[in-house]
C-alpha positions as a Markdown table, in Angstrom:
| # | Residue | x | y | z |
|---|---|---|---|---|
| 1 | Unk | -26.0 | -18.5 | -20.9 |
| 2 | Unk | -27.1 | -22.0 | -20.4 |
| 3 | Unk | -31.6 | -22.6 | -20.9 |
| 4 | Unk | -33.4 | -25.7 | -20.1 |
| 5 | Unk | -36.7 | -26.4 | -21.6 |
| 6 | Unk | -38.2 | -28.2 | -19.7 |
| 7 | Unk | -41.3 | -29.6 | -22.2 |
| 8 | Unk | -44.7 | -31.1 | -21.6 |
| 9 | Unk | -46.7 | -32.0 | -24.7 |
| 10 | Unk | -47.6 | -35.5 | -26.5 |
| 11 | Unk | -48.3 | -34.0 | -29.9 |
| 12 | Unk | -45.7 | -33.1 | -32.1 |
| 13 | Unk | -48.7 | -31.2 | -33.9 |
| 14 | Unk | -50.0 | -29.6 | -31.7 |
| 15 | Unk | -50.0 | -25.7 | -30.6 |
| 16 | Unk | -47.5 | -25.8 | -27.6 |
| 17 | Unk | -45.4 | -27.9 | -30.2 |
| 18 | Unk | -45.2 | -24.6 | -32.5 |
| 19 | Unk | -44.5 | -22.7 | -29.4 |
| 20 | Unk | -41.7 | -24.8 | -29.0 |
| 21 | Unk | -40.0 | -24.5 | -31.8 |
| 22 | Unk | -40.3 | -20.7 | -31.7 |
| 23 | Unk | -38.9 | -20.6 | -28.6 |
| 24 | Unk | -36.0 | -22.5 | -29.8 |
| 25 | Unk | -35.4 | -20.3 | -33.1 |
| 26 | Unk | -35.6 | -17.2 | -30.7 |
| 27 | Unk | -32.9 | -18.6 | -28.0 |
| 28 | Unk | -31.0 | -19.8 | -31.5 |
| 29 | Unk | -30.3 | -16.1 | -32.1 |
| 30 | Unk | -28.5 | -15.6 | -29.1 |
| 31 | Unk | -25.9 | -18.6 | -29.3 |
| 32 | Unk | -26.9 | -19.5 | -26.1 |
| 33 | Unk | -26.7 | -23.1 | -24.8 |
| 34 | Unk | -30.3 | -24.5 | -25.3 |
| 35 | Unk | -31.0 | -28.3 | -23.6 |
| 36 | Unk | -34.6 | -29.2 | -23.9 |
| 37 | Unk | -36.0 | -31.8 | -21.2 |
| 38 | Unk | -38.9 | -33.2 | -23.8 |
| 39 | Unk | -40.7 | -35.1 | -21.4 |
| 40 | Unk | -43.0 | -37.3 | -23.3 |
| 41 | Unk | -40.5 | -37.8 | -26.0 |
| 42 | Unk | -38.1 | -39.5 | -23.4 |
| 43 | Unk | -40.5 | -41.2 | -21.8 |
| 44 | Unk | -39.8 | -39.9 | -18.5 |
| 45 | Unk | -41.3 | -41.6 | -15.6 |
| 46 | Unk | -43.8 | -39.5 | -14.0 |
| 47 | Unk | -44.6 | -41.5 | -11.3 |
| 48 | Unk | -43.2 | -42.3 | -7.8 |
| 49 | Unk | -42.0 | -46.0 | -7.1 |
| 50 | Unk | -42.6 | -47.2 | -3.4 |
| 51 | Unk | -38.6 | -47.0 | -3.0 |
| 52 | Unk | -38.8 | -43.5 | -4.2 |
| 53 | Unk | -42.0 | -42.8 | -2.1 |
| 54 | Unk | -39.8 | -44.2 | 1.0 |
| 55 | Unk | -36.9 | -42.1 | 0.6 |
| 56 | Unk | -39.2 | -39.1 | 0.1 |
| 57 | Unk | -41.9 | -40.0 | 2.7 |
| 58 | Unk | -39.1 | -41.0 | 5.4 |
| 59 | Unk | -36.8 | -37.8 | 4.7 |
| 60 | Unk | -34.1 | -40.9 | 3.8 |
| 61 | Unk | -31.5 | -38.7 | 2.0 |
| 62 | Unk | -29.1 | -41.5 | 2.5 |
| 63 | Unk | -31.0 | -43.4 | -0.3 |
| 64 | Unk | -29.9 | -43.7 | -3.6 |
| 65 | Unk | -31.3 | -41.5 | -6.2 |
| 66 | Unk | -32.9 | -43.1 | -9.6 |
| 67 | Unk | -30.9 | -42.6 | -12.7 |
| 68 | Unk | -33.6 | -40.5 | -14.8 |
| 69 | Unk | -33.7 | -38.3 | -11.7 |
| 70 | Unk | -30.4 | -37.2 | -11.2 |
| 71 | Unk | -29.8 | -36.9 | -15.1 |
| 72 | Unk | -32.7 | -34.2 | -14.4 |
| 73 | Unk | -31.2 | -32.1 | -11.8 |
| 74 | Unk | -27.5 | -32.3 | -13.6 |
| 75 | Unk | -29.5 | -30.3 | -16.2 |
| 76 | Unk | -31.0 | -28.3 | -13.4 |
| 77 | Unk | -27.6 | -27.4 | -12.3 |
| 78 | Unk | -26.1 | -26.3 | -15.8 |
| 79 | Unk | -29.0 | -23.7 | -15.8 |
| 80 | Unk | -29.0 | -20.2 | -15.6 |
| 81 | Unk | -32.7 | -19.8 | -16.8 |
| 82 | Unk | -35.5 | -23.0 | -16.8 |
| 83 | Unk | -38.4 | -22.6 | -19.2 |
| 84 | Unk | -41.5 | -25.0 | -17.8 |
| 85 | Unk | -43.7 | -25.2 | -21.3 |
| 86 | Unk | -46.9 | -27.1 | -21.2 |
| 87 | Unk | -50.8 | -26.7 | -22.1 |
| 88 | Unk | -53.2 | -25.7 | -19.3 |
| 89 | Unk | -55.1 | -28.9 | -18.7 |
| 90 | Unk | -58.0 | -29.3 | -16.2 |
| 91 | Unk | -56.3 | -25.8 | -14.5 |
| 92 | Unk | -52.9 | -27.5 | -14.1 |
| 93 | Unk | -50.0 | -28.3 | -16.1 |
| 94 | Unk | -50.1 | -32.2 | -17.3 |
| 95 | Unk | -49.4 | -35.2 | -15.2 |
| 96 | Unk | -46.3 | -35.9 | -16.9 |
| 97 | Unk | -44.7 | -32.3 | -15.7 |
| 98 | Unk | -46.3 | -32.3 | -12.3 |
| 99 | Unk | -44.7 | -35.9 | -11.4 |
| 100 | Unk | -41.3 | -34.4 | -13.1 |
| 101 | Unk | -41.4 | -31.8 | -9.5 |
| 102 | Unk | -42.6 | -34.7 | -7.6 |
| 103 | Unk | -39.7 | -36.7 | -8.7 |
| 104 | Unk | -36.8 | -34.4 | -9.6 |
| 105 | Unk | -37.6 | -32.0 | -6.4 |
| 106 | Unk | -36.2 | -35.4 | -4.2 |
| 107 | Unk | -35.8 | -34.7 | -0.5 |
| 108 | Unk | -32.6 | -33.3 | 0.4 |
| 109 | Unk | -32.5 | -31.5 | -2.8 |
| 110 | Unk | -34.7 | -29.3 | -3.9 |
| 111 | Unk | -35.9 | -29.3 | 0.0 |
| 112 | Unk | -35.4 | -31.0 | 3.3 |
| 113 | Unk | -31.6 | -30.3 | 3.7 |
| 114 | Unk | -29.2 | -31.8 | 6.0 |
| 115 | Unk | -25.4 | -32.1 | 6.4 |
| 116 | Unk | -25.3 | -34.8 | 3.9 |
| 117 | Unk | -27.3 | -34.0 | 1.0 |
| 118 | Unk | -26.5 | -32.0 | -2.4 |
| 119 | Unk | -29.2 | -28.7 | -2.2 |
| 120 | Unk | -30.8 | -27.6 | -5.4 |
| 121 | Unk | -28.5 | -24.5 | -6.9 |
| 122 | Unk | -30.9 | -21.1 | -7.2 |
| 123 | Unk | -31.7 | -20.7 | -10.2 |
| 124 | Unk | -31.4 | -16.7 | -11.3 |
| 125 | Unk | -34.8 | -16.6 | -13.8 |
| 126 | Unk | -37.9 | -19.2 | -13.8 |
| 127 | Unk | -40.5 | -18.8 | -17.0 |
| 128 | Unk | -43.4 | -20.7 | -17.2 |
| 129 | Unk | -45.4 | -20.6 | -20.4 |
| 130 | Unk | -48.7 | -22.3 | -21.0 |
| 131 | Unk | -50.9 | -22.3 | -23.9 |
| 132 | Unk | -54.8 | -22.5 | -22.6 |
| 133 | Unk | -58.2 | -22.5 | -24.6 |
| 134 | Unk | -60.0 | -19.6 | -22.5 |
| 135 | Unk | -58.9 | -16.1 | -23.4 |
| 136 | Unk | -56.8 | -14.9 | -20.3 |
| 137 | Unk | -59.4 | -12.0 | -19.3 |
| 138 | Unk | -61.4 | -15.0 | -18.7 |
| 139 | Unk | -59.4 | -17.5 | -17.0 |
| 140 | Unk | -58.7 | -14.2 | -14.6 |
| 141 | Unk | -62.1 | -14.0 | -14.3 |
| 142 | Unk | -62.8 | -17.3 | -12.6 |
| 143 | Unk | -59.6 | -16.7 | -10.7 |
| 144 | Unk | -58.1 | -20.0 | -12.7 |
| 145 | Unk | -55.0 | -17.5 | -13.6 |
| 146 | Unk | -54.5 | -16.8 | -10.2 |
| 147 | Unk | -54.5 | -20.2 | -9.0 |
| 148 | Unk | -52.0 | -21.4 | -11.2 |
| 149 | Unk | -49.5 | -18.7 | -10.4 |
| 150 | Unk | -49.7 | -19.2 | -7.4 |
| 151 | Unk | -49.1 | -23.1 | -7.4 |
| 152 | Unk | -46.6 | -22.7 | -10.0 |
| 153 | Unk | -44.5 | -19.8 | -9.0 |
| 154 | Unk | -44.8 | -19.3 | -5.4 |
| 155 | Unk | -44.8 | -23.3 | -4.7 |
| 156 | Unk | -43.1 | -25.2 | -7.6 |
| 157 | Unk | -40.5 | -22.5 | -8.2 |
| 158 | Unk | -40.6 | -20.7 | -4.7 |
| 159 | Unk | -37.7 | -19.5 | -3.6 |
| 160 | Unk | -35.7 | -21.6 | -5.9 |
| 161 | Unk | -35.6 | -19.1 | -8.4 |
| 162 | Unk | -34.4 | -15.5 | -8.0 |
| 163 | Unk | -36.7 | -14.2 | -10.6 |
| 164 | Unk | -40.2 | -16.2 | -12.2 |
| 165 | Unk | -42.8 | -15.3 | -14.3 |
| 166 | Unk | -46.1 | -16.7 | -15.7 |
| 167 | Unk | -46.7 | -16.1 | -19.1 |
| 168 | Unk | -50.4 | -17.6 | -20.0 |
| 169 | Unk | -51.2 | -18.1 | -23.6 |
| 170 | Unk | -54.5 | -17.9 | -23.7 |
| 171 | Unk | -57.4 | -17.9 | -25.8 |
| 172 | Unk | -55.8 | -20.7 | -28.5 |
| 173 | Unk | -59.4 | -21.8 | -29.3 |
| 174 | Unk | -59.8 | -18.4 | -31.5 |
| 175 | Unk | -56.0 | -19.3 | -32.7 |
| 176 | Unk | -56.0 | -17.5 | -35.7 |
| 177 | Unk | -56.5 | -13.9 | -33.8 |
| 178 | Unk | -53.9 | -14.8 | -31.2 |
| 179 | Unk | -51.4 | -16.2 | -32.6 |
| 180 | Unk | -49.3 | -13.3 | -33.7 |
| 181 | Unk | -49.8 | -11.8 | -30.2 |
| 182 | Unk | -48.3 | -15.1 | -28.6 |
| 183 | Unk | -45.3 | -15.5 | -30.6 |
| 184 | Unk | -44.6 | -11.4 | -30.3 |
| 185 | Unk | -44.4 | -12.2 | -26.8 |
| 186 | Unk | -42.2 | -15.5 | -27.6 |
| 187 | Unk | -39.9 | -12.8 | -29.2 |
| 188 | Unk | -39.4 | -10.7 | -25.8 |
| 189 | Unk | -38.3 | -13.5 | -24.0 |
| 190 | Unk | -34.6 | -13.3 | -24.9 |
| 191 | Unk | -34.9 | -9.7 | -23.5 |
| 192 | Unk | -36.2 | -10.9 | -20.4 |
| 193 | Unk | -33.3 | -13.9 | -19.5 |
| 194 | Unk | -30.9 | -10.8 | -20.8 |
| 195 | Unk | -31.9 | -8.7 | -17.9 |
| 196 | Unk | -30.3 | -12.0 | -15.3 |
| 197 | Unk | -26.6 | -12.1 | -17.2 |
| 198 | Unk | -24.3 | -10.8 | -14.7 |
């Protein structure tokens, strides 16, 4: 079973970071293959260059792909399960992550097909995990919760994954009385990528 991580957090002390790394000594237990796309760590490039914007804009398949790019969808490829992990910010996932789709999903791969291009592989299971401040009653509430599942799942994933879920995080302003919930539901998660193996 191969896992990508794909990771969106600056601070290496911050909450999501914990998350992290419990996610990682969960998926240790299984000897599974565990690459983790840390995306401010690298560096990566979250935004569009006007050559990029051509190729994209244009449908120009026949133009070359940037390095960083296709290093991303090799991983994309080696995956049987992708785990997008990143604090709710301003109702979204950060900038960093949301350029990562607008990059990585190039035309001609992860959409816009033709005879020429390589097309995205579907991926069997798609987990997104956020940690947010507002409790989750609350963020369903004001219909926040809804609006990122739906961006994130039934756009960004789509029909690119056999299987997705959302798993929100919530409440991480009141961390102490939440934080044993959370990484209980950390601990299912090899369950649920178990239920995918063929």
């Amino acid at each position: 079973m191969n896992i990508l991580i794909v990771y969106a957090h600056p601070s290496r002390k911050s909450y999501t970071f914990q998350v992290l790394e419990k996610l990682k000594s969960v998926l240790a237990l299984e000897k599974w293959n565990v690459e983790v796309s840390d995306l401010y760590a690298s560096n990566f490039n979250s935004d569009m260059s006007e050559e990029e914007y051509e190729r994209e804009g244009f449908g120009r398949t026949e133009l070359p792909i940037s390095a960083d790019v296709w290093s991303e969808q090799e991983k994309i490829e080696r995956a049987d399960c992708i785990i997008f992990l990143y604090p709710v910010w301003w109702s979204d996932c950060p900038a960093k992550l949301k350029g990562w789709f607008d990059r990585v999903y190039s035309v001609g791969y992860a959409y816009g097909q033709n005879e020429t291009s390589r097309k995205m592989k579907t991926i069997p299971l798609g987990l997104v995990i956020c940690t947010a401040g507002h409790p989750n009653d609350f963020l369903h509430e004001i219909e926040i919760a809804q609006s990122m599942e739906k961006v994130m799942l039934h756009d960004r994933l789509g029909k690119r994954f056999e299987n997705k879920e959302m798993i929100i995080l919530g409440g991480t302003l009141d961390l102490e009385n939440v934080m044993e919930k959370h990484f209980d539901q950390i601990n299912q998660i090899p369950e649920k990528i178990k239920t995918i193996k063929q």
